[in-house]
Amino acid sequence: MSAHDAGRDPGFVEKYLYSTDHKTIGLQYMLTGMAMALIGAFTVYVFRMQAAYPGSSVPLFGRVAAADYNYLVTMHGTIMIFWVAMPVLIGGFGNYLIPLMLGCDDMVFPRVNRLSYQIFLLSSVVLVASFFVPGGPFGGAWTAYPPLSANSAYSLTPYGSTLWLLAVALEFVAFLLGGINFITTTMNSRAPGMKMFDIPIVVWMIVLASVLFMGSVGPLVAGAVMLLLDQVVGTGFYDPSRGGDPVLWQHLFWFFGHPEVYVLLLPAMGIVAEVMTVFARKKLFAYRTIVYSAVGTGIISFFVWAHHQFVAGIDPRMASLFSVTTLIISIPVAEMFFVYIATLYGGSIRLTTPMLWALAFVAEFLLGGVTGIFLGSAGSDIYFHDTYFIVAHFHYTFFPIAFIAAFAGITFWFPKMFGRMMDETLGKVHFWGTIITFNVCFLPLFVTGTAGDHRRVFDYSGFAELATPQMQNLRILATWALLAMLAFQVVFLVNFVYSLFKGEAAEANPWKANTLEWLASSPPPHGNFETMPVVYRGPYEYSVPSRDDDYWPQYEPGDTADDGAPSGPRSVEQGA
Amino acid sequence: MRAATGRLPGPMDATARALPAPRREVVPTSVLGMLLLVGAEVMFFAGLISAFTITQAGARPGTWRLPSEPVLPAAATAFNTTALLASGLLLVRAGRQYRREPASATNTVLLAWVLGAVFVVLQGREWIGLLGQGLTIRSSTLGSFFYLIVGAHGLHAAGALVGLGVAWWRLRQGTLSPGFLLGAQTFWYFVVGVWPVIYGRVYF
Amino acid sequence: MRVVVATAILGLAPRAALACSACALAGISDNAAAYVSMSLVLTALPLGMVLGVATWLYRNIRRADRHATGSISS
């Protein structure tokens, strides 16, 4: 099945643009995601400037009209979730790491994998193109509630709405194809000796995320087709005057939308687990508990979606039920965090840049999780609904997922991906600059949200009790913090490009880590391994007392780790 | 396994191709890949059916099906349904024949394909009739859902027929891989299996 | 105690607590029932399918793992 053409030098196009190699595809996903992040960052810059200084001309953009504000907010949400978090965490790390960590040469369906990226690229092009059509890109918020989204008389973006739907649908197809590859590869291409519980946590997490994605995306695609027909053909699926039901969209959207949160959270948790064990030099505390908690999170994530609709007039019995399930889902997630903290306890912690990001992930995400409790309870949610409180809440979840965990992963695997080390000093400047400004940016928004700031208001001057100087100062503070945060990202880009060409050369295993990708040379050649590896133990055997080295790679023959039995095959019971 | 023999092929070594990575297929790769796709597709149709059910239950009197519109021809479609189910059963039989002796399955696959094609063609004729009687995708909510759900199924059936046709052609040429047939079979079973649900929900 | 009584009353007579004024006016309780039943179907269906595939995989993986153990030692 592998598409290797060994012994032949592929040309530039085939090697970098039209490749079936999972590493190239992974990097393509990651770099496309990073490029889209720049667009997402530009949109937030413009609308935060408008929020802080309403009516004044924004440098590089000009005056922000109300319709501009709508599309900027919409595009920011859409791009950051679907075109940054998804491609970087799932497309990027999933494609790059899964075959390497499983010890095989490529995905089981390499050409499907290439198709997946091509469709994703097409979807990005469609989305970016929507900026240039008459009326501008879609302006009905990233959740696209009808009738706003169904009728261009309301959204004022006749072409933008349709292109947005098309782009999102294409993107889902791309990740569907990717997910099929991830799951099938993990089942069928593991190195000899690698049992289910020898699979690194990050692979487990990406696979579980793919399962969640595939289980939940169907109804949204169905809803999107109906919305598309409403827009283009003139059907009335969501038009109440013609027998349609606008609330139906909310169900179909959030049936996917909430599992999607966990689709993104799980890979981020996986990346953090890998980084933490390596830099705490300690065995991951309760490996199986993490896997089971992740499975539990995935199952419960199908029962919580209607907590997005407490103010949509759903049956109050349903609302109380969904309140309870929403509070319950914090249990397995909290369980995973406790396990991570227990992993740190007693370890010999090295505060490298990736480790700092991993620690920051735990700290910041906890804040996001805890504020979620308020929003999960129907009573308080009715007050907080659509305020800046919820904006701050989900940025405290999504920023750690999409950026903090992604930075942890990029700084950790950069030596493997490009064969060079990143600069530690620049990395730490970038880290502290980002983390401090992030908190200064979003903590004030909890306050303005609690005071009643509605998230979709483009100018507060019409609301006397919200247009007070104190409130405006908080908004200005958040905006300035955002500007500083964006400025610190330049440090990262400089570090990235500089290290790409001038960084210190990296050996195969610079962090002294255990998993299989560190056996391959940096960067790994086409086909990944010189000798296909065999797995002898689990992925987290750090600081085993009987050994001189404080790490024990999965591929190194020798005594089994668990019971000190003589070398040879492990007994079946251990892995089953 | 390879480590045990101590062989060290370079990544660009010409013989590296002869020795692919040691894959242990715990389940047939094509079946698992196709099953995952089918799972997502089942959810797609579940989304459509649930939208249909909710909208039908919430519609005010007179907005669901206009009095001027025809009643959906459930009885005539029962015949189409039978053809499709028979096609699915024939493909099960073809799979058994293939495992015993690949060439013996050729005609059964062809027959299954023909019955599937009969289903698609008859559904198309039904559409033309209904359009002539005034049921269009814009005329009422029922019309919208009818053409959407049945059309989506028809597209899947047509796509699956292409795959099945390729499988039959390769079988005749003797180049069919077991994985391809299994994948095409899995998808066709999905097309056949989801139809009775659609038929029972939409036509009555 | 007051909370318990209030919860009991609202639980027995949910109409009193129904926040959707439009739904109550239209008298479309069929719609609510359809929402609840379809929510159940949509939730149970993916979990059921995943459970089915996972069980199938689990059996095959156990078999393959047993097999793999033998081949390393050879």
XYZ file of C-alpha atoms in Angstrom, chain A:
576
model
C 0.000 0.000 0.000
C 2.856 2.394 0.591
C 3.539 4.825 -2.211
C 7.282 4.662 -2.018
C 9.326 5.155 -5.083
C 12.647 4.517 -3.464
C 15.825 5.022 -5.431
C 14.413 7.875 -7.485
C 14.940 11.510 -6.594
C 11.566 13.211 -6.581
C 11.445 16.695 -8.061
C 10.640 19.767 -6.024
C 6.939 19.684 -6.828
C 6.553 16.046 -5.981
C 8.607 16.358 -2.848
C 7.023 19.453 -1.319
C 3.745 20.211 -3.060
C 2.323 16.966 -4.395
C 3.738 14.521 -1.930
C 2.101 11.493 -0.363
C 4.656 11.515 2.452
C 2.889 11.997 5.772
C 5.643 14.327 7.035
C 5.298 16.679 4.086
C 1.518 16.637 4.399
C 1.765 17.295 8.118
C 4.042 20.266 7.564
C 1.794 21.533 4.781
C -1.158 21.455 7.160
C 0.847 23.140 9.868
C 2.240 25.925 7.702
C -1.149 26.566 6.075
C -2.635 26.786 9.561
C 0.051 29.235 10.644
C -0.538 31.370 7.550
C -4.275 31.406 8.265
C -3.471 32.391 11.859
C -1.963 35.596 10.507
C -5.289 36.447 8.827
C -7.156 35.533 12.008
C -4.794 37.754 13.988
C -5.319 40.648 11.611
C -9.110 40.449 11.974
C -8.906 40.483 15.774
C -6.539 43.447 15.628
C -9.058 45.433 13.602
C -12.164 44.687 15.635
C -10.440 45.093 18.992
C -9.226 48.510 17.856
C -12.833 49.354 17.015
C -13.957 48.106 20.453
C -11.363 50.264 22.203
C -11.579 53.350 19.992
C -14.997 53.225 18.320
C -15.311 55.259 15.195
C -11.654 56.088 14.741
C -9.697 54.965 11.731
C -7.748 51.739 12.305
C -4.233 51.731 10.830
C -3.955 49.343 7.845
C -7.747 49.039 7.636
C -9.531 52.370 7.901
C -12.840 53.081 9.533
C -14.753 49.986 10.648
C -18.384 49.978 9.549
C -20.948 47.872 11.430
C -21.039 45.290 8.634
C -17.223 45.151 8.635
C -17.278 44.461 12.349
C -19.694 41.568 11.795
C -17.566 39.897 9.174
C -14.338 40.491 11.091
C -15.742 38.765 14.180
C -17.184 35.959 12.079
C -13.953 35.380 10.201
C -11.878 35.522 13.379
C -13.901 32.710 14.976
C -14.140 30.639 11.826
C -10.481 30.917 10.932
C -9.084 30.350 14.398
C -11.135 27.215 15.030
C -11.479 25.591 11.627
C -8.381 26.866 9.847
C -5.849 27.182 12.660
C -6.643 24.838 15.548
C -7.866 21.966 13.361
C -5.045 21.950 10.786
C -2.242 22.580 13.263
C -3.321 20.186 16.017
C -4.989 17.434 14.011
C -3.790 17.818 10.431
C -0.283 18.923 11.355
C 0.691 16.955 14.416
C -1.580 14.037 13.528
C -0.034 13.514 10.122
C 3.497 14.200 11.234
C 3.535 12.165 14.418
C 1.246 9.184 13.987
C 3.344 7.098 11.553
C 6.600 8.128 13.246
C 5.360 7.321 16.716
C 3.856 4.032 15.593
C 7.064 3.040 13.858
C 5.785 2.680 10.307
C 6.793 4.313 7.050
C 3.573 6.143 6.138
C -0.186 6.263 6.517
C -2.146 3.280 5.210
C -3.871 5.409 2.548
C -1.157 7.862 1.437
C -3.022 9.117 -1.612
C -6.202 9.702 0.401
C -3.969 11.669 2.735
C -2.679 13.849 -0.086
C -6.266 14.369 -1.270
C -7.172 15.406 2.269
C -4.626 18.202 2.249
C -5.565 19.290 -1.259
C -9.215 19.605 -0.275
C -8.170 21.498 2.838
C -6.056 23.865 0.762
C -8.983 24.395 -1.591
C -11.219 25.186 1.372
C -8.703 27.765 2.607
C -8.584 29.346 -0.837
C -12.388 29.520 -0.961
C -12.491 31.153 2.468
C -9.800 33.701 1.642
C -11.479 34.380 -1.703
C -14.670 35.311 0.142
C -12.877 38.438 1.396
C -12.913 39.768 -2.151
C -16.496 39.152 -3.295
C -19.155 41.893 -3.356
C -20.588 42.340 0.134
C -17.473 40.894 1.734
C -17.104 37.626 3.613
C -19.850 36.057 5.698
C -20.990 38.271 8.572
C -23.451 36.093 10.495
C -21.106 34.898 13.274
C -19.157 31.644 13.143
C -22.178 29.709 14.429
C -24.172 30.866 11.370
C -27.587 30.881 13.021
C -30.506 31.229 10.614
C -32.426 33.274 9.651
C -29.412 35.606 9.734
C -27.329 33.184 7.703
C -30.121 31.817 5.516
C -31.232 35.093 4.017
C -28.805 37.613 2.587
C -31.325 40.372 3.295
C -30.336 39.925 6.947
C -26.646 39.043 6.757
C -25.932 41.489 3.906
C -23.322 39.065 2.569
C -24.973 37.288 -0.375
C -21.840 35.639 -1.764
C -19.871 35.510 1.473
C -22.437 33.286 3.222
C -22.429 30.718 0.457
C -18.652 30.677 0.117
C -18.351 30.305 3.884
C -20.628 27.251 3.880
C -18.774 25.785 0.933
C -15.405 26.318 2.610
C -16.548 24.780 5.889
C -18.043 21.776 4.099
C -14.826 21.199 2.127
C -12.807 21.498 5.302
C -14.931 18.817 6.958
C -14.421 16.474 4.031
C -10.661 17.026 4.338
C -10.610 16.143 8.021
C -12.944 13.207 7.463
C -10.422 11.719 5.037
C -7.595 12.536 7.434
C -9.414 10.954 10.355
C -10.025 7.730 8.439
C -6.274 7.551 7.844
C -5.367 8.265 11.461
C -7.636 5.595 12.903
C -6.889 2.920 10.337
C -3.134 3.529 10.530
C -3.150 3.311 14.305
C -5.034 0.046 14.195
C -3.131 -1.641 11.416
C 0.376 -0.187 11.185
C 1.819 -0.308 14.662
C 5.381 -1.547 14.971
C 5.738 -5.173 16.036
C 5.441 -5.389 19.788
C 3.468 -2.161 20.174
C 0.285 -3.032 21.988
C -2.654 -0.721 22.473
C -1.301 0.564 25.770
C 2.183 1.122 24.364
C 0.827 3.792 22.020
C 1.970 7.283 23.033
C -0.813 9.348 24.586
C -0.757 11.969 21.851
C -1.581 9.318 19.234
C -4.403 7.978 21.393
C -5.742 11.495 21.765
C -5.627 12.326 18.064
C -7.315 9.030 17.243
C -10.053 9.571 19.835
C -10.503 13.113 18.548
C -10.913 11.729 15.029
C -13.538 9.277 16.268
C -15.422 12.131 17.936
C -15.155 14.240 14.800
C -16.513 11.507 12.564
C -19.346 10.685 14.923
C -20.517 14.260 15.210
C -19.856 15.934 11.876
C -22.591 14.177 9.856
C -25.590 16.075 11.264
C -23.825 19.399 10.759
C -23.054 18.551 7.146
C -26.739 17.664 6.744
C -27.686 20.992 8.300
C -25.162 22.826 6.133
C -26.601 21.300 2.960
C -30.049 22.469 4.057
C -28.707 25.959 4.769
C -26.985 26.008 1.400
C -30.253 25.082 -0.309
C -32.018 27.835 1.647
C -29.447 30.345 0.419
C -29.069 29.209 -3.175
C -32.212 27.362 -4.248
C -34.692 29.215 -2.055
C -36.048 26.365 0.052
C -37.508 27.125 3.476
C -35.842 24.629 5.813
C -35.077 27.310 8.382
C -37.760 29.812 7.419
C -40.616 29.690 9.963
C -42.973 31.528 7.634
C -42.755 28.575 5.263
C -42.963 25.776 7.801
C -39.258 25.617 8.609
C -37.602 25.679 12.007
C -34.642 28.007 12.718
C -33.855 26.365 16.087
C -33.205 23.123 14.225
C -29.940 24.552 12.900
C -28.767 25.262 16.422
C -29.239 21.615 17.337
C -27.473 20.329 14.252
C -24.666 22.874 14.650
C -24.016 22.304 18.334
C -24.403 18.560 18.041
C -21.117 18.888 16.185
C -19.966 22.113 17.794
C -19.592 20.846 21.287
C -17.795 17.565 20.537
C -15.586 19.772 18.341
C -14.316 21.451 21.512
C -13.082 18.056 22.665
C -11.846 17.177 19.189
C -9.418 20.053 19.692
C -8.819 19.624 23.417
C -7.757 15.987 23.275
C -4.802 16.400 20.857
C -3.661 19.392 22.910
C -3.799 17.271 26.077
C -1.798 14.611 24.260
C 0.941 17.006 23.210
C 1.174 18.294 26.771
C 1.469 14.742 28.125
C 4.408 13.986 25.816
C 6.226 17.202 26.671
C 5.624 16.865 30.407
C 6.925 13.337 30.809
C 10.078 14.154 28.835
C 10.917 17.251 30.845
C 9.836 15.890 34.214
C 11.942 12.757 33.529
C 9.197 10.771 35.122
C 6.848 8.028 34.061
C 3.432 9.321 33.118
C 1.277 8.897 36.182
C -1.641 6.529 35.436
C -1.377 6.092 31.669
C -4.540 4.037 31.455
C -6.524 6.497 33.548
C -5.752 9.141 30.955
C -6.908 6.915 28.109
C -10.097 5.967 29.942
C -10.748 9.564 30.980
C -10.337 10.665 27.374
C -12.777 7.982 26.238
C -15.182 9.092 28.965
C -14.838 12.717 27.921
C -15.585 11.706 24.358
C -18.726 9.782 25.322
C -20.079 12.540 27.564
C -19.286 15.177 24.943
C -22.210 13.805 22.920
C -24.628 14.616 25.747
C -23.846 18.257 26.400
C -24.538 20.220 23.233
C -27.844 21.822 24.200
C -26.121 23.883 26.901
C -25.482 26.323 24.069
C -29.235 26.817 23.759
C -30.427 27.612 27.256
C -31.855 30.889 25.987
C -33.241 29.388 22.756
C -36.449 28.295 24.469
C -35.726 24.597 24.852
C -37.782 22.424 27.174
C -36.681 23.296 30.752
C -36.455 19.599 31.618
C -33.950 19.257 28.822
C -32.097 22.321 30.092
C -31.648 20.876 33.569
C -30.538 17.558 32.085
C -27.931 19.276 29.941
C -26.770 21.355 32.907
C -26.040 18.153 34.795
C -24.206 16.471 31.917
C -22.188 19.634 31.358
C -21.048 19.677 34.951
C -20.293 15.954 34.779
C -17.952 16.329 31.815
C -15.619 18.404 33.955
C -14.886 15.271 36.001
C -12.894 13.269 33.417
C -11.178 16.440 32.188
C -10.217 17.377 35.745
C -9.064 13.791 36.239
C -6.629 14.183 33.359
C -5.295 17.417 34.828
C -4.784 15.805 38.229
C -2.868 13.010 36.546
C -0.649 15.555 34.799
C 0.044 17.349 38.041
C 0.821 14.014 39.702
C 3.271 13.327 36.870
C 5.126 16.509 37.744
C 5.279 15.656 41.442
C 8.758 14.524 42.369
C 10.113 14.785 38.844
C 13.403 16.435 37.926
C 11.764 19.232 36.024
C 13.670 21.033 33.261
C 12.090 24.366 32.405
C 12.783 24.331 28.680
C 10.565 26.350 26.351
C 8.278 23.411 25.455
C 7.912 22.541 29.146
C 6.981 26.121 29.996
C 4.257 25.994 27.366
C 3.007 22.665 28.698
C 2.838 23.991 32.260
C 1.112 27.145 31.059
C -1.439 24.987 29.261
C -2.465 23.355 32.528
C -2.651 26.671 34.380
C -4.559 28.610 31.745
C -6.916 25.862 30.685
C -7.929 25.328 34.307
C -9.176 28.904 34.376
C -11.164 28.271 31.238
C -12.570 25.062 32.682
C -13.548 26.593 35.986
C -15.363 29.531 34.397
C -17.186 26.972 32.263
C -18.939 25.701 35.362
C -20.832 29.008 35.594
C -21.891 28.731 31.992
C -22.884 25.088 32.248
C -25.537 25.849 34.846
C -28.650 26.983 33.033
C -29.532 29.613 35.627
C -26.318 31.591 35.511
C -25.870 30.963 31.798
C -29.069 32.849 31.022
C -27.400 35.910 32.530
C -23.971 35.323 31.017
C -25.221 34.274 27.596
C -23.545 36.191 24.754
C -21.614 38.471 27.085
C -17.871 39.010 27.143
C -17.776 36.612 30.094
C -18.318 33.756 27.683
C -15.864 35.279 25.230
C -13.221 35.309 27.940
C -14.212 31.788 29.010
C -13.797 30.144 25.660
C -10.633 32.065 24.917
C -9.228 30.627 28.134
C -10.021 27.195 26.691
C -9.252 27.717 23.019
C -6.143 29.844 23.353
C -4.393 27.187 25.455
C -5.568 24.544 22.983
C -4.832 26.249 19.687
C -1.758 28.254 20.641
C -0.201 27.242 23.951
C -0.337 23.514 23.220
C 0.589 24.102 19.606
C 3.621 26.152 20.660
C 4.561 23.384 23.108
C 4.356 20.902 20.261
C 6.172 23.034 17.704
C 9.047 23.919 20.034
C 9.255 20.281 21.163
C 9.223 18.604 17.747
C 10.956 21.374 15.793
C 14.338 19.559 16.007
C 12.698 16.430 14.586
C 10.853 18.285 11.856
C 13.699 20.450 10.596
C 16.871 18.977 12.074
C 17.768 22.122 13.989
C 17.184 23.370 17.530
C 15.121 26.475 18.206
C 16.697 29.301 20.136
C 15.889 28.937 23.859
C 16.282 32.606 24.780
C 13.992 33.838 22.026
C 11.630 31.005 22.928
C 11.405 32.129 26.529
C 10.952 35.779 25.569
C 8.127 34.694 23.303
C 6.634 32.503 26.031
C 6.550 35.115 28.802
C 5.502 37.849 26.402
C 2.572 35.781 25.176
C 1.399 34.403 28.507
C 1.445 37.690 30.404
C -0.261 39.673 27.664
C -2.817 36.900 27.171
C -3.927 37.146 30.776
C -3.913 40.930 30.764
C -6.051 40.791 27.637
C -8.728 38.371 28.791
C -9.046 38.817 32.549
C -10.631 42.284 32.076
C -13.155 40.747 29.706
C -14.535 38.587 32.528
C -15.226 41.837 34.344
C -16.821 43.673 31.427
C -18.851 40.559 30.610
C -20.163 40.291 34.152
C -21.061 43.972 33.968
C -23.156 43.224 30.908
C -21.025 43.810 27.802
C -22.765 42.035 24.963
C -20.268 40.359 22.665
C -21.756 41.407 19.333
C -22.092 45.135 19.984
C -19.835 47.146 17.737
C -20.159 50.491 19.507
C -21.275 50.869 23.113
C -21.938 54.595 22.959
C -25.653 53.923 22.602
C -25.770 52.056 25.941
C -25.343 54.540 28.779
C -24.579 52.018 31.515
C -21.959 50.232 29.368
C -20.309 53.321 27.885
C -18.810 54.455 31.209
C -15.110 55.420 31.323
C -14.275 52.530 33.690
C -15.682 49.986 31.251
C -14.042 51.666 28.296
C -10.683 51.648 30.101
C -10.944 47.895 30.566
C -11.657 47.496 26.864
C -8.682 49.665 26.009
C -6.495 47.660 28.394
C -7.558 44.426 26.683
C -6.841 45.897 23.272
C -3.376 47.122 24.225
C -2.571 43.741 25.743
C -3.696 42.158 22.501
C -1.441 44.459 20.480
C 1.503 43.508 22.715
C 0.626 39.828 22.365
C 0.555 40.107 18.574
C 3.911 41.926 18.674
C 5.441 39.063 20.664
C 4.402 36.614 17.957
C 6.965 38.311 15.737
C 9.595 36.936 18.121
C 8.286 33.457 17.433
C 8.286 33.937 13.674
C 11.833 35.295 13.804
C 12.930 32.381 15.959
C 11.183 29.925 13.630
C 12.757 31.256 10.449
C 16.163 31.893 12.009
C 16.349 28.400 13.546
C 15.195 26.864 10.284
C 18.403 28.015 8.591
C 20.875 28.954 11.311
C 19.801 26.919 14.331
C 22.168 24.549 16.059
C 22.073 21.156 14.322
C 19.914 18.650 16.194
C 20.861 15.060 16.843
C 18.280 12.303 16.440
C 17.168 12.408 20.065
C 18.022 15.830 21.502
C 15.582 15.670 24.418
C 16.504 12.074 25.408
C 12.923 10.948 24.868
C 11.532 7.443 24.617
C 9.042 7.405 21.774
C 9.807 6.006 18.344
C 9.998 9.247 16.369
C 13.289 10.022 18.136
C 14.869 6.882 16.646
C 14.570 8.326 13.148
C 17.191 10.846 12.112
C 16.315 14.555 12.279
C 14.619 15.283 9.930
C 13.457 11.737 9.112
C 14.063 10.582 5.529
C 11.351 9.344 3.194
C 10.319 6.037 4.723
C 11.175 7.327 8.200
C 13.406 4.619 9.660
C 16.599 2.949 8.512
C 15.504 -0.191 10.288
C 11.846 -0.568 11.046
C 11.666 -0.490 14.846
C 10.391 -3.144 17.197
C 8.759 -2.065 20.435
C 9.799 -3.568 23.748
C 8.026 -1.430 26.337
C 5.656 1.437 27.013
C 6.474 4.998 25.990
C 7.089 6.600 29.373
C 9.860 4.646 31.092
C 11.848 7.545 32.535
C 14.198 7.369 35.548
C 13.906 3.604 35.926
C 16.039 2.911 39.053
C 17.880 -0.100 37.667
C 19.310 1.822 34.719
C 22.154 4.302 34.333
C 20.295 6.406 31.738
C 17.218 8.174 32.984
C 15.307 7.214 29.871
C 14.569 3.919 28.237
C 13.470 4.132 24.593
C 10.639 1.960 23.378
C 12.834 0.575 20.610
C 15.758 -0.501 22.782
C 15.925 -4.248 23.363
C 16.433 -5.331 26.924
C 14.662 -6.210 30.105
C 11.002 -5.437 30.174
C 10.361 -2.400 32.247
C 7.414 -3.421 34.324
C 8.595 -6.495 36.141
C 12.290 -6.758 35.416
C 11.760 -10.097 33.709
C 14.589 -11.370 31.526
C 14.778 -10.077 27.971
C 12.431 -11.563 25.466
C 8.833 -11.205 24.566
C 6.503 -9.626 27.036
C 3.724 -11.686 28.387
C 0.353 -11.152 26.781
C -1.369 -10.064 29.975
C 0.693 -6.914 30.332
C -0.560 -5.316 27.175
C -4.021 -6.702 26.865
